mmCIF file of C-alpha atoms in Angstrom:
data_model
loop_
_atom_site.group_PDB
_atom_site.id
_atom_site.type_symbol
_atom_site.label_atom_id
_atom_site.label_comp_id
_atom_site.label_asym_id
_atom_site.label_seq_id
_atom_site.Cartn_x
_atom_site.Cartn_y
_atom_site.Cartn_z
ATOM 1 C CA MET A 171 -3.571 29.539 -39.071
ATOM 2 C CA ARG A 172 -2.982 29.952 -35.250
ATOM 3 C CA VAL A 173 -5.682 27.826 -34.559
ATOM 4 C CA ALA A 174 -4.720 24.953 -36.767
ATOM 5 C CA GLN A 175 -0.867 25.044 -35.598
ATOM 6 C CA ARG A 176 -2.601 24.039 -31.750
ATOM 7 C CA ARG A 177 -5.033 21.477 -32.794
ATOM 8 C CA ARG A 178 -1.597 20.377 -34.215
ATOM 9 C CA TRP A 179 -0.344 19.990 -31.147
ATOM 10 C CA LEU A 180 -2.963 19.793 -28.742
ATOM 11 C CA PRO A 181 -3.841 15.570 -29.504
ATOM 12 C CA ALA A 182 -0.215 15.303 -28.605
ATOM 13 C CA VAL A 183 -0.166 17.098 -25.172
ATOM 14 C CA VAL A 184 -3.369 15.471 -23.941
ATOM 15 C CA MET A 185 -2.519 11.952 -25.236
ATOM 16 C CA VAL A 186 1.859 12.623 -23.434
ATOM 17 C CA GLY A 187 0.052 14.979 -20.120
ATOM 18 C CA GLY A 188 -2.099 11.817 -19.274
ATOM 19 C CA ALA A 189 1.169 9.112 -19.678
ATOM 20 C CA ALA A 190 3.628 12.120 -17.562
ATOM 21 C CA LEU A 191 1.208 11.835 -14.790
ATOM 22 C CA SER A 192 2.495 7.947 -14.683
ATOM 23 C CA LEU A 193 5.581 9.554 -14.220
ATOM 24 C CA PRO A 194 8.535 11.029 -11.090
ATOM 25 C CA PRO A 195 6.774 14.621 -10.695
ATOM 26 C CA LEU A 196 4.134 13.598 -10.919
ATOM 27 C CA ARG A 197 3.234 10.004 -10.041
ATOM 28 C CA PRO A 198 2.472 10.700 -6.503
ATOM 29 C CA LEU A 199 -0.016 12.136 -7.764
ATOM 30 C CA ILE A 200 -1.958 9.529 -9.016
ATOM 31 C CA GLU A 201 -0.701 7.178 -6.124
ATOM 32 C CA GLN A 202 -2.199 9.080 -3.128
ATOM 33 C CA SER A 203 -5.518 10.115 -4.627
ATOM 34 C CA MET A 204 -7.794 7.836 -6.161
ATOM 35 C CA VAL A 205 -9.269 11.151 -8.472
ATOM 36 C CA TRP A 206 -6.335 11.847 -10.144
ATOM 37 C CA HIS A 207 -5.822 8.220 -11.004
ATOM 38 C CA MET A 208 -9.515 7.713 -12.237
ATOM 39 C CA LEU A 209 -11.070 10.741 -12.815
ATOM 40 C CA VAL A 210 -8.118 12.761 -14.450
ATOM 41 C CA GLN A 211 -5.378 10.547 -15.488
ATOM 42 C CA MET A 212 -7.399 7.896 -17.221
ATOM 43 C CA PRO A 213 -10.270 10.241 -19.174
ATOM 44 C CA LEU A 214 -7.179 12.006 -20.465
ATOM 45 C CA LEU A 215 -5.495 9.078 -22.009
ATOM 46 C CA VAL A 216 -8.880 8.251 -23.567
ATOM 47 C CA LEU A 217 -9.510 12.199 -24.917
ATOM 48 C CA GLY A 218 -5.855 11.368 -26.101
ATOM 49 C CA GLY A 219 -6.305 8.798 -28.364
ATOM 50 C CA TRP A 220 -9.902 10.307 -29.396
ATOM 51 C CA LEU A 221 -8.383 13.696 -30.103
ATOM 52 C CA VAL A 222 -4.933 12.121 -31.757
ATOM 53 C CA ALA A 223 -6.814 9.262 -33.603
ATOM 54 C CA GLY A 224 -9.563 12.203 -34.793
ATOM 55 C CA HIS A 225 -6.256 13.906 -36.222
ATOM 56 C CA TRP A 226 -4.620 11.034 -37.981
ATOM 57 C CA TRP A 227 -8.247 9.902 -40.206
ATOM 58 C CA ALA A 228 -9.393 13.358 -40.499
ATOM 59 C CA ARG A 229 -9.957 12.389 -43.941
ATOM 60 C CA GLN A 230 -10.019 8.794 -44.249
ATOM 61 C CA ALA A 231 -9.707 5.902 -41.954
ATOM 62 C CA PRO A 232 -7.648 2.781 -42.603
ATOM 63 C CA ALA A 233 -9.891 0.625 -45.222
ATOM 64 C CA LEU A 234 -9.054 -2.648 -42.651
ATOM 65 C CA LEU A 235 -10.109 -0.933 -40.122
ATOM 66 C CA GLU A 236 -13.920 -0.058 -41.560
ATOM 67 C CA ARG A 237 -14.045 -3.346 -42.913
ATOM 68 C CA PHE A 238 -13.788 -4.948 -39.154
ATOM 69 C CA ASN A 239 -15.550 -1.751 -37.673
ATOM 70 C CA ARG A 240 -18.357 -1.787 -39.423
ATOM 71 C CA PHE A 241 -21.080 0.654 -37.938
ATOM 72 C CA GLY A 242 -18.313 0.706 -34.903
ATOM 73 C CA LEU A 243 -19.850 -1.939 -33.796
ATOM 74 C CA THR A 244 -16.111 -3.517 -33.267
ATOM 75 C CA GLY A 245 -14.857 -0.448 -31.236
ATOM 76 C CA PHE A 246 -17.546 0.112 -29.260
ATOM 77 C CA ILE A 247 -17.107 -3.841 -27.601
ATOM 78 C CA VAL A 248 -13.645 -2.645 -27.596
ATOM 79 C CA THR A 249 -13.771 0.416 -25.953
ATOM 80 C CA THR A 250 -15.833 -1.363 -22.958
ATOM 81 C CA LEU A 251 -14.000 -3.757 -22.045
ATOM 82 C CA ILE A 252 -10.690 -1.837 -21.518
ATOM 83 C CA ALA A 253 -12.377 0.862 -19.812
ATOM 84 C CA GLY A 254 -14.837 -1.508 -17.319
ATOM 85 C CA TYR A 255 -11.256 -3.865 -16.899
ATOM 86 C CA TRP A 256 -9.330 -0.424 -15.477
ATOM 87 C CA MET A 257 -12.328 0.330 -13.237
ATOM 88 C CA ILE A 258 -12.006 -3.128 -11.909
ATOM 89 C CA PRO A 259 -10.830 -2.261 -8.051
ATOM 90 C CA SER A 260 -8.176 -4.852 -8.209
ATOM 91 C CA SER A 261 -6.559 -3.599 -11.596
ATOM 92 C CA ILE A 262 -6.161 -0.439 -10.484
ATOM 93 C CA ASP A 263 -3.939 -1.172 -7.560
ATOM 94 C CA ARG A 264 -1.685 -3.000 -9.154
ATOM 95 C CA ALA A 265 -1.322 -0.071 -11.896
ATOM 96 C CA VAL A 266 -0.230 1.984 -8.823
ATOM 97 C CA VAL A 267 1.828 -0.494 -7.667
ATOM 98 C CA MET A 268 4.011 -2.679 -10.520
ATOM 99 C CA PRO A 269 5.178 -0.028 -13.099
ATOM 100 C CA ALA A 270 4.381 -2.668 -16.798
ATOM 101 C CA THR A 271 1.070 -2.866 -15.980
ATOM 102 C CA ASP A 272 0.828 0.924 -15.545
ATOM 103 C CA MET A 273 1.967 1.217 -18.762
ATOM 104 C CA ALA A 274 -0.192 -1.574 -19.594
ATOM 105 C CA LYS A 275 -2.841 0.701 -18.880
ATOM 106 C CA ILE A 276 -1.562 3.626 -20.797
ATOM 107 C CA ILE A 277 -1.630 2.001 -23.821
ATOM 108 C CA THR A 278 -4.990 -0.187 -23.645
ATOM 109 C CA LEU A 279 -6.438 3.334 -22.531
ATOM 110 C CA TRP A 280 -5.038 4.950 -25.572
ATOM 111 C CA LEU A 281 -6.415 2.826 -27.598
ATOM 112 C CA CYS A 282 -9.811 2.741 -26.191
ATOM 113 C CA GLY A 283 -9.977 6.910 -26.674
ATOM 114 C CA ALA A 284 -8.596 5.412 -30.601
ATOM 115 C CA ALA A 285 -11.826 3.130 -31.226
ATOM 116 C CA LEU A 286 -14.583 5.580 -28.863
ATOM 117 C CA ARG A 287 -13.506 8.355 -31.937
ATOM 118 C CA HIS A 288 -13.252 5.967 -34.407
ATOM 119 C CA SER A 289 -16.469 4.317 -33.982
ATOM 120 C CA MET A 290 -18.831 7.598 -33.398
ATOM 121 C CA GLN A 291 -17.681 8.279 -36.312
ATOM 122 C CA ARG A 292 -19.310 5.533 -38.046
ATOM 123 C CA ALA A 293 -21.843 4.631 -35.766
ATOM 124 C CA PRO A 294 -26.052 5.268 -36.356
ATOM 125 C CA LEU A 295 -27.506 6.725 -33.718
ATOM 126 C CA LEU A 296 -29.379 2.867 -32.634
ATOM 127 C CA VAL A 297 -26.331 2.020 -32.196
ATOM 128 C CA GLN A 298 -24.704 4.930 -30.143
ATOM 129 C CA LEU A 299 -27.698 4.512 -28.114
ATOM 130 C CA PHE A 300 -26.510 0.672 -26.880
ATOM 131 C CA PHE A 301 -23.729 2.141 -26.069
ATOM 132 C CA VAL A 302 -24.196 5.173 -24.355
ATOM 133 C CA GLY A 303 -27.164 3.543 -22.919
ATOM 134 C CA TYR A 304 -24.818 0.749 -21.288
ATOM 135 C CA THR A 305 -21.677 2.330 -20.569
ATOM 136 C CA LEU A 306 -22.711 5.656 -19.135
ATOM 137 C CA PRO A 307 -25.659 3.697 -16.147
ATOM 138 C CA MET A 308 -22.670 1.365 -15.702
ATOM 139 C CA THR A 309 -20.035 4.200 -14.526
ATOM 140 C CA VAL A 310 -22.149 5.918 -12.839
ATOM 141 C CA TRP A 311 -23.437 2.132 -10.877
ATOM 142 C CA LEU A 312 -19.827 2.282 -9.648
ATOM 143 C CA GLY A 313 -19.575 5.903 -9.060
ATOM 144 C CA LEU A 314 -22.084 5.417 -6.383
ATOM 145 C CA TYR A 315 -21.223 2.132 -4.886
ATOM 146 C CA TYR A 316 -17.609 3.378 -4.963
ATOM 147 C CA ALA A 317 -19.686 6.537 -2.873
ATOM 148 C CA THR A 318 -21.662 4.594 -0.714
ATOM 149 C CA THR A 319 -19.839 1.102 0.677
ATOM 150 C CA ASP A 320 -17.953 1.096 3.896
ATOM 151 C CA LEU A 321 -15.957 -1.471 1.952
ATOM 152 C CA ARG A 322 -12.447 0.162 1.206
ATOM 153 C CA LEU A 323 -11.237 -1.933 -2.509
ATOM 154 C CA CYS A 324 -8.655 -0.466 -3.182
ATOM 155 C CA ASN A 325 -5.946 -1.615 -0.953
ATOM 156 C CA ALA A 326 -3.614 1.188 -2.219
ATOM 157 C CA TYR A 327 -6.382 4.367 -1.863
ATOM 158 C CA SER A 328 -7.757 5.541 1.253
ATOM 159 C CA LEU A 329 -11.391 5.686 1.818
ATOM 160 C CA GLU A 330 -11.896 8.633 1.831
ATOM 161 C CA SER A 331 -10.528 9.233 -1.585
ATOM 162 C CA GLN A 332 -12.416 6.158 -2.426
ATOM 163 C CA PHE A 333 -15.598 7.910 -1.930
ATOM 164 C CA ALA A 334 -14.492 11.468 -3.531
ATOM 165 C CA ALA A 335 -13.371 9.335 -6.256
ATOM 166 C CA GLY A 336 -17.249 7.663 -6.440
ATOM 167 C CA LYS A 337 -18.898 10.467 -6.710
ATOM 168 C CA GLY A 338 -16.906 12.143 -9.411
ATOM 169 C CA LEU A 339 -17.621 9.078 -11.401
ATOM 170 C CA VAL A 340 -21.113 9.888 -11.297
ATOM 171 C CA VAL A 341 -20.391 13.520 -12.135
ATOM 172 C CA LEU A 342 -18.209 11.988 -15.304
ATOM 173 C CA GLY A 343 -20.819 9.567 -16.488
ATOM 174 C CA CYS A 344 -24.181 12.229 -16.237
ATOM 175 C CA ALA A 345 -21.611 14.943 -17.963
ATOM 176 C CA ALA A 346 -20.108 12.622 -21.151
ATOM 177 C CA GLY A 347 -24.351 12.258 -21.068
ATOM 178 C CA ALA A 348 -24.370 15.686 -21.520
ATOM 179 C CA VAL A 349 -22.367 16.012 -24.300
ATOM 180 C CA TRP A 350 -23.319 13.108 -26.050
ATOM 181 C CA LEU A 351 -26.733 14.358 -26.038
ATOM 182 C CA ALA A 352 -25.428 17.822 -26.749
ATOM 183 C CA SER A 353 -23.548 16.735 -30.024
ATOM 184 C CA LEU A 354 -27.155 14.187 -31.146
ATOM 185 C CA TRP A 355 -29.274 18.203 -31.067
ATOM 186 C CA GLN A 356 -26.372 19.702 -32.471
ATOM 187 C CA ARG A 357 -25.778 16.891 -35.701
ATOM 188 C CA GLN A 358 -29.532 17.481 -35.141
ATOM 189 C CA SER A 359 -30.194 21.340 -35.817
ATOM 190 C CA GLN A 360 -27.227 20.656 -38.993
ATOM 191 C CA THR A 361 -29.353 17.995 -40.810
ATOM 192 C CA ALA A 362 -32.834 20.744 -40.606
ATOM 193 C CA ARG A 363 -30.640 23.082 -42.364
ATOM 194 C CA MET B 748 -21.594 12.157 -40.376
ATOM 195 C CA ASP B 749 -18.826 9.701 -42.760
ATOM 196 C CA LYS B 750 -20.057 7.080 -43.443
ATOM 197 C CA SER B 751 -17.455 5.097 -45.466
ATOM 198 C CA SER B 752 -18.218 1.723 -46.854
ATOM 199 C CA SER B 753 -17.163 -0.619 -49.265
ATOM 200 C CA PRO B 754 -18.280 0.370 -52.367
ATOM 201 C CA SER B 755 -20.047 -2.939 -53.986
ATOM 202 C CA LEU B 756 -21.012 -5.405 -51.018
ATOM 203 C CA ASP B 757 -23.942 -2.543 -49.604
ATOM 204 C CA ARG B 758 -25.115 -2.736 -53.018
ATOM 205 C CA THR B 759 -26.158 -5.901 -53.225
ATOM 206 C CA ASP B 760 -26.679 -8.162 -49.687
ATOM 207 C CA PRO B 761 -25.175 -4.854 -46.338
ATOM 208 C CA ALA B 762 -25.461 -7.327 -44.487
ATOM 209 C CA ALA B 763 -22.476 -9.523 -46.336
ATOM 210 C CA GLY B 764 -20.355 -6.363 -45.540
ATOM 211 C CA LEU B 765 -20.619 -7.127 -41.640
ATOM 212 C CA LEU B 766 -19.030 -11.153 -41.366
ATOM 213 C CA PRO B 767 -15.748 -9.004 -40.773
ATOM 214 C CA THR B 768 -16.630 -6.815 -38.684
ATOM 215 C CA PHE B 769 -19.035 -10.288 -36.393
ATOM 216 C CA ALA B 770 -15.679 -12.081 -36.060
ATOM 217 C CA ALA B 771 -13.592 -9.486 -35.106
ATOM 218 C CA CYS B 772 -16.475 -8.403 -32.187
ATOM 219 C CA LEU B 773 -16.668 -12.001 -31.305
ATOM 220 C CA ILE B 774 -12.806 -11.754 -30.636
ATOM 221 C CA ALA B 775 -13.081 -8.781 -29.200
ATOM 222 C CA LEU B 776 -15.559 -10.247 -26.456
ATOM 223 C CA VAL B 777 -13.108 -13.612 -25.779
ATOM 224 C CA VAL B 778 -9.977 -11.604 -25.251
ATOM 225 C CA GLY B 779 -11.700 -8.919 -22.759
ATOM 226 C CA PHE B 780 -13.715 -11.974 -21.193
ATOM 227 C CA GLY B 781 -10.460 -13.657 -20.897
ATOM 228 C CA PHE B 782 -7.972 -10.855 -19.348
ATOM 229 C CA VAL B 783 -10.753 -9.969 -16.771
ATOM 230 C CA TYR B 784 -11.559 -13.791 -16.099
ATOM 231 C CA SER B 785 -7.713 -14.297 -15.230
ATOM 232 C CA ALA B 786 -6.837 -10.813 -13.931
ATOM 233 C CA THR B 787 -10.332 -11.154 -10.571
ATOM 234 C CA ASP B 788 -9.495 -15.569 -9.810
ATOM 235 C CA ARG B 789 -12.438 -16.666 -12.350
ATOM 236 C CA GLY B 790 -14.888 -13.860 -11.612
ATOM 237 C CA ARG B 791 -14.509 -14.595 -7.838
ATOM 238 C CA ALA B 792 -12.422 -11.794 -6.850
ATOM 239 C CA PHE B 793 -12.149 -8.564 -7.695
ATOM 240 C CA THR B 794 -10.002 -6.812 -4.604
ATOM 241 C CA THR B 795 -6.684 -6.951 -4.599
ATOM 242 C CA GLU B 796 -7.892 -8.379 -0.965
ATOM 243 C CA ASN B 797 -10.103 -11.000 -2.207
ATOM 244 C CA LEU B 798 -7.652 -12.366 -4.160
ATOM 245 C CA ARG B 799 -5.172 -12.449 -1.994
ATOM 246 C CA ARG B 800 -7.325 -14.577 -0.144
ATOM 247 C CA SER B 801 -7.896 -16.653 -2.307
ATOM 248 C CA GLU B 802 -4.340 -17.224 -3.462
ATOM 249 C CA VAL B 803 -3.088 -18.061 -0.264
ATOM 250 C CA ALA B 804 -6.144 -20.277 -0.039
ATOM 251 C CA ARG B 805 -5.242 -22.087 -2.821
ATOM 252 C CA GLN B 806 -1.301 -21.715 -2.014
ATOM 253 C CA PRO B 807 0.209 -20.865 1.519
ATOM 254 C CA VAL B 808 3.305 -19.042 1.681
ATOM 255 C CA SER B 809 6.397 -19.884 3.691
ATOM 256 C CA ILE B 810 7.240 -16.679 6.454
ATOM 257 C CA PRO B 811 10.859 -15.232 5.800
ATOM 258 C CA ASP B 812 12.886 -15.010 8.979
ATOM 259 C CA PHE B 813 13.176 -11.715 10.503
ATOM 260 C CA THR B 814 14.768 -10.622 14.068
ATOM 261 C CA VAL B 815 12.300 -9.433 15.471
ATOM 262 C CA PHE B 816 11.698 -8.324 19.601
ATOM 263 C CA ASP B 817 8.461 -8.381 22.549
ATOM 264 C CA ALA B 818 8.053 -5.403 24.861
ATOM 265 C CA SER B 819 10.219 -6.582 27.023
ATOM 266 C CA GLY B 820 13.402 -5.884 24.671
ATOM 267 C CA GLY B 821 14.034 -9.844 24.043
ATOM 268 C CA LYS B 822 15.038 -10.471 20.242
ATOM 269 C CA GLN B 823 14.608 -13.674 18.572
ATOM 270 C CA SER B 824 14.012 -15.177 14.927
ATOM 271 C CA LEU B 825 9.983 -14.758 13.685
ATOM 272 C CA ARG B 826 10.215 -18.200 12.605
ATOM 273 C CA ASP B 827 11.351 -19.824 16.186
ATOM 274 C CA LEU B 828 9.133 -18.016 18.062
ATOM 275 C CA LEU B 829 6.497 -18.666 15.394
ATOM 276 C CA THR B 830 7.704 -22.475 15.122
ATOM 277 C CA HIS B 831 8.269 -23.130 19.212
ATOM 278 C CA GLY B 832 5.694 -24.895 20.917
ATOM 279 C CA ASN B 833 3.813 -26.188 18.219
ATOM 280 C CA ARG B 834 1.384 -23.778 17.861
ATOM 281 C CA VAL B 835 -1.252 -22.622 15.336
ATOM 282 C CA TRP B 836 -0.725 -18.605 15.485
ATOM 283 C CA ILE B 837 -3.221 -16.156 14.735
ATOM 284 C CA VAL B 838 -1.648 -12.690 12.868
ATOM 285 C CA ASP B 839 -2.718 -9.494 12.588
ATOM 286 C CA PHE B 840 -0.770 -6.508 11.847
ATOM 287 C CA VAL B 841 -0.967 -2.516 14.167
ATOM 288 C CA TYR B 842 1.061 0.170 15.012
ATOM 289 C CA THR B 843 0.593 0.670 18.977
ATOM 290 C CA ARG B 844 -0.077 4.327 17.612
ATOM 291 C CA CYS B 845 -3.243 3.792 16.254
ATOM 292 C CA GLN B 846 -6.679 5.916 17.802
ATOM 293 C CA THR B 847 -8.866 4.300 14.918
ATOM 294 C CA VAL B 848 -10.018 1.240 13.225
ATOM 295 C CA CYS B 849 -7.106 -0.901 15.657
ATOM 296 C CA SER B 850 -9.341 -0.143 18.120
ATOM 297 C CA SER B 851 -12.479 -2.526 16.944
ATOM 298 C CA LEU B 852 -8.459 -5.211 16.152
ATOM 299 C CA GLY B 853 -7.982 -4.974 19.037
ATOM 300 C CA THR B 854 -11.328 -5.712 20.825
ATOM 301 C CA ILE B 855 -11.292 -8.411 18.346
ATOM 302 C CA TYR B 856 -8.553 -9.661 19.773
ATOM 303 C CA GLN B 857 -9.110 -9.305 23.485
ATOM 304 C CA GLN B 858 -12.486 -11.738 22.967
ATOM 305 C CA LEU B 859 -10.510 -14.135 21.377
ATOM 306 C CA GLN B 860 -7.767 -14.052 24.331
ATOM 307 C CA SER B 861 -10.805 -14.759 26.940
ATOM 308 C CA GLU B 862 -12.036 -17.192 24.816
ATOM 309 C CA ILE B 863 -9.001 -18.820 24.238
ATOM 310 C CA VAL B 864 -7.783 -18.515 28.457
ATOM 311 C CA ALA B 865 -11.321 -19.838 29.045
ATOM 312 C CA ARG B 866 -10.672 -23.336 26.895
ATOM 313 C CA GLY B 867 -7.289 -23.501 28.408
ATOM 314 C CA LEU B 868 -6.326 -23.197 24.401
ATOM 315 C CA GLN B 869 -3.091 -21.564 25.449
ATOM 316 C CA GLY B 870 -0.949 -25.061 24.354
ATOM 317 C CA ARG B 871 -2.794 -24.699 20.598
ATOM 318 C CA VAL B 872 -4.006 -21.417 19.471
ATOM 319 C CA GLY B 873 -1.417 -18.313 20.309
ATOM 320 C CA LEU B 874 -2.536 -14.768 18.731
ATOM 321 C CA LEU B 875 0.354 -12.558 18.026
ATOM 322 C CA SER B 876 0.543 -8.332 16.993
ATOM 323 C CA ILE B 877 3.018 -7.673 15.137
ATOM 324 C CA SER B 878 3.737 -3.775 14.344
ATOM 325 C CA PHE B 879 4.253 -2.688 10.796
ATOM 326 C CA ASP B 880 5.507 0.618 12.555
ATOM 327 C CA PRO B 881 9.325 -0.569 13.832
ATOM 328 C CA ALA B 882 10.841 3.320 13.642
ATOM 329 C CA ASN B 883 8.167 4.111 16.449
ATOM 330 C CA ASP B 884 7.130 0.801 17.693
ATOM 331 C CA ARG B 885 10.417 0.500 20.274
ATOM 332 C CA PRO B 886 9.612 -1.939 23.139
ATOM 333 C CA ALA B 887 8.330 0.795 25.292
ATOM 334 C CA SER B 888 5.554 1.397 23.291
ATOM 335 C CA LEU B 889 4.734 -2.707 22.842
ATOM 336 C CA ARG B 890 5.054 -2.284 26.994
ATOM 337 C CA ASP B 891 2.488 -0.067 27.475
ATOM 338 C CA TYR B 892 0.186 -1.486 24.535
ATOM 339 C CA ALA B 893 0.175 -4.488 26.255
ATOM 340 C CA LEU B 894 -0.713 -3.179 29.372
ATOM 341 C CA ARG B 895 -3.884 -1.175 27.518
ATOM 342 C CA MET B 896 -5.013 -4.410 25.968
ATOM 343 C CA ARG B 897 -4.822 -6.620 29.003
ATOM 344 C CA MET B 898 -2.700 -9.093 27.414
ATOM 345 C CA HIS B 899 -1.967 -12.728 28.605
ATOM 346 C CA PRO B 900 1.785 -13.205 27.086
ATOM 347 C CA GLU B 901 0.904 -16.749 26.954
ATOM 348 C CA ALA B 902 -1.969 -16.197 25.074
ATOM 349 C CA TRP B 903 -0.668 -13.111 23.496
ATOM 350 C CA ARG B 904 2.290 -11.636 22.749
ATOM 351 C CA ILE B 905 3.178 -8.009 20.734
ATOM 352 C CA VAL B 906 5.969 -8.094 18.658
ATOM 353 C CA SER B 907 7.845 -5.210 16.311
ATOM 354 C CA LEU B 908 10.756 -6.027 13.741
ATOM 355 C CA ASP B 909 14.327 -5.185 14.503
ATOM 356 C CA GLN B 910 15.693 -4.171 11.726
ATOM 357 C CA THR B 911 12.831 -1.284 9.930
ATOM 358 C CA GLN B 912 14.016 -2.697 6.155
ATOM 359 C CA ASP B 913 12.795 -5.898 6.698
ATOM 360 C CA ARG B 914 9.243 -3.803 6.935
ATOM 361 C CA ARG B 915 8.894 -4.216 3.417
ATOM 362 C CA ARG B 916 9.685 -7.733 2.872
ATOM 363 C CA LEU B 917 7.475 -8.552 5.588
ATOM 364 C CA LEU B 918 4.381 -6.607 4.475
ATOM 365 C CA ASP B 919 4.848 -7.974 0.768
ATOM 366 C CA THR B 920 4.807 -11.730 2.330
ATOM 367 C CA PHE B 921 1.225 -11.034 4.094
ATOM 368 C CA GLY B 922 0.297 -9.244 1.292
ATOM 369 C CA ILE B 923 -0.372 -5.590 3.458
ATOM 370 C CA MET B 924 -0.836 -2.456 1.693
ATOM 371 C CA VAL B 925 -0.006 0.609 4.310
ATOM 372 C CA VAL B 926 -2.071 4.708 3.036
ATOM 373 C CA PRO B 927 -0.936 6.914 4.716
ATOM 374 C CA ALA B 928 -3.512 9.075 6.342
ATOM 375 C CA PRO B 929 -4.638 12.017 8.604
ATOM 376 C CA LEU B 930 -3.165 12.832 11.532
ATOM 377 C CA GLY B 931 -0.425 10.383 11.011
ATOM 378 C CA GLU B 932 -2.396 7.888 10.724
ATOM 379 C CA PHE B 933 -2.716 4.874 8.239
ATOM 380 C CA GLU B 934 -5.167 3.282 7.119
ATOM 381 C CA HIS B 935 -4.456 -0.811 5.825
ATOM 382 C CA ASN B 936 -5.926 -4.124 4.413
ATOM 383 C CA ALA B 937 -6.961 -5.885 8.109
ATOM 384 C CA ALA B 938 -7.763 -9.195 8.725
ATOM 385 C CA LEU B 939 -6.813 -12.279 11.014
ATOM 386 C CA HIS B 940 -3.671 -14.186 9.523
ATOM 387 C CA ILE B 941 -3.698 -18.210 10.337
ATOM 388 C CA ILE B 942 0.310 -18.996 10.955
ATOM 389 C CA ASP B 943 0.462 -23.296 10.683
ATOM 390 C CA ARG B 944 3.377 -25.336 12.760
ATOM 391 C CA GLU B 945 5.666 -24.999 10.197
ATOM 392 C CA ALA B 946 5.253 -21.232 10.100
ATOM 393 C CA ARG B 947 3.168 -20.261 6.744
ATOM 394 C CA LEU B 948 1.071 -18.316 6.251
ATOM 395 C CA VAL B 949 -2.174 -21.240 5.000
ATOM 396 C CA ARG B 950 -5.109 -18.622 5.721
ATOM 397 C CA ILE B 951 -7.000 -15.135 5.882
ATOM 398 C CA VAL B 952 -9.845 -14.900 7.494
ATOM 399 C CA ASP B 953 -11.989 -11.339 7.899
ATOM 400 C CA THR B 954 -11.736 -9.172 10.952
ATOM 401 C CA THR B 955 -16.200 -10.004 10.992
ATOM 402 C CA GLU B 956 -15.263 -13.760 11.566
ATOM 403 C CA PRO B 957 -12.976 -14.619 14.561
ATOM 404 C CA GLY B 958 -15.018 -17.340 15.581
ATOM 405 C CA ALA B 959 -14.471 -18.950 12.170
ATOM 406 C CA ALA B 960 -10.392 -17.950 12.950
ATOM 407 C CA LEU B 961 -10.571 -19.641 15.773
ATOM 408 C CA GLU B 962 -12.144 -22.921 14.550
ATOM 409 C CA LEU B 963 -9.739 -23.065 11.151
ATOM 410 C CA ALA B 964 -7.294 -22.773 13.735
ATOM 411 C CA LEU B 965 -7.775 -25.428 15.803
ATOM 412 C CA SER B 966 -8.325 -27.637 13.169
ATOM 413 C CA ARG B 967 -5.147 -27.454 11.646
#
């Protein structure tokens, strides 16, 4: 009973927690550190969307979405485009400086997580592999670039912050890959039984 | 894995049910790339700095009027300073307490100054350093800085804002973002700003190309 209750509010907490980082008491965290912005807030927002979508669509996702997201194709494309947009240095700067852009970031990253969940639920292994095989190396490559370039890419963050964020992105990319492989292994051992 | 699927279509022709999906994918791609395209100046500028530079090259920015004071304490309007003498200016932003990055910018300006003096271009091009730390950079600090940098006033001047509250608007006009760094220092996007005779910011040149900046200034 307690587990089920915790499961019910956890998605909302994660979702709102991610958004709360953009608001006054916590905002200086993301304004001063690229690590907090890119590696804490953004993944939290995506995770929030993922969990809420999983919760709302636990039994049956709306049939309309199903028509437009066969094999999870559309969802993966949407996820990649949204995540890619928010990795562009000028977008990150804009989100720090302009509240309207920050709001757009929060909403689109929530949608990104939801789209990812919907697609992961229905994509065959091959489609998942294409998606993961594209986005994770892209994330790791971007992280390596951020960690090694002398050029300060974001006007809003120091070079130190950029280096740390880059290293963190590499770790995040590898960790996400490991989680995905683990989920495949788990599914494999379940079907084997 | 829950593979929910539209009931009748799959049994006859699996591909038929994919049309809405493909259409949605195509729309997502077009919309997504459209956003990226417009946000990056047609795919050419991924950093705010590059965006700022290409925007200025397209559309000159008029410099607002601020009251500034120089190393001698004398106050004047920034626009008057820029338009007087019919010179083109190369402007950079500094703070006199800087120990680190600014020293390279200072060296660049010293080189520019030598070139200007050697070629007798003082009447055509001027170098101007503007302090973005008006709270700390009062006339005495400006004087020290001018001595340290061996400034020749007819070629290279330094000014500071009279009203601290003008700082925000000045930095916004030029597109400079200041980030606090350890030990009371600042990190900021440094560049060479070309101001024409009508006090308009017309080009922003990278600090690695002072020669190009000088030629640009002379050609105006």
